[in-house]
Amino acid sequence: MASSFTYKVKDKQAKVLSGSLEAESQSAVAQKLRSMGYTIISIAEKTEAPTVEELFQRFQMFQRVK
């Protein structure tokens, strides 16, 4: 099963780029990024954190009722 990974890399001009990829493993992400000519700074598996909308909805339940 593929997971989502976030990454930070440097291109050939030393510009730092970041993004995300779907892959089977962290090593598959690393291989893909290296094949694209990037130097890897970091790779991490995405965690399922609540979105801003989900957090907002949680706080809405505490509103006053008129």
Coordinates of C-alpha atoms in Angstrom, one line a residue:
M1 CA 0.0 0.0 0.0
A2 CA 1.4 3.4 -1.0
S3 CA 1.9 6.1 1.7
S4 CA 2.3 9.8 1.3
F5 CA 5.7 11.3 2.1
T6 CA 6.8 14.9 2.4
Y7 CA 10.3 15.9 1.3
K8 CA 12.8 18.7 1.2
V9 CA 15.5 18.7 -1.5
K10 CA 18.1 21.0 -3.1
D11 CA 18.3 21.3 -6.9
K12 CA 21.5 21.8 -8.9
Q13 CA 21.4 25.5 -8.3
A14 CA 21.2 24.9 -4.5
K15 CA 17.6 26.1 -4.3
V16 CA 15.6 24.4 -1.6
L17 CA 12.4 22.8 -2.7
S18 CA 9.7 20.9 -0.8
G19 CA 6.7 18.8 -1.8
S20 CA 5.0 15.4 -1.4
L21 CA 5.0 12.1 -3.2
E22 CA 3.0 8.9 -3.0
A23 CA 5.3 5.8 -2.8
E24 CA 5.6 2.3 -1.3
S25 CA 8.5 3.3 1.0
Q26 CA 10.8 6.1 2.0
S27 CA 13.6 4.5 0.0
A28 CA 11.4 4.6 -3.1
V29 CA 10.9 8.3 -2.6
A30 CA 14.6 8.8 -2.2
Q31 CA 15.3 6.8 -5.4
K32 CA 12.8 8.9 -7.3
L33 CA 14.1 12.2 -6.1
R34 CA 17.7 11.2 -6.8
S35 CA 16.7 10.2 -10.3
M36 CA 15.3 13.7 -10.8
G37 CA 18.7 15.1 -9.9
Y38 CA 17.9 16.4 -6.4
T39 CA 20.0 16.2 -3.3
I40 CA 17.9 15.0 -0.4
I41 CA 17.6 17.1 2.8
S42 CA 14.8 15.2 4.5
I43 CA 12.0 12.7 3.8
A44 CA 9.2 12.0 6.3
E45 CA 6.0 10.0 6.1
K46 CA 2.9 12.2 6.3
T47 CA 0.8 11.9 9.5
E48 CA -2.9 12.3 9.5
A49 CA -3.3 15.6 11.3
P50 CA -6.6 17.3 11.4
T51 CA -7.2 20.0 8.8
V52 CA -8.0 23.6 9.7
E53 CA -11.6 22.9 8.6
E54 CA -11.9 19.9 10.9
L55 CA -10.5 21.9 13.9
F56 CA -12.9 24.7 13.1
Q57 CA -15.9 22.3 13.1
R58 CA -14.8 20.9 16.5
F59 CA -14.9 24.4 18.1
Q60 CA -18.2 25.3 16.5
M61 CA -20.0 22.8 18.8
F62 CA -19.2 25.2 21.7
Q63 CA -21.1 28.1 20.3
R64 CA -23.9 29.8 22.2
V65 CA -27.4 28.9 21.2
K66 CA -29.8 31.8 20.9

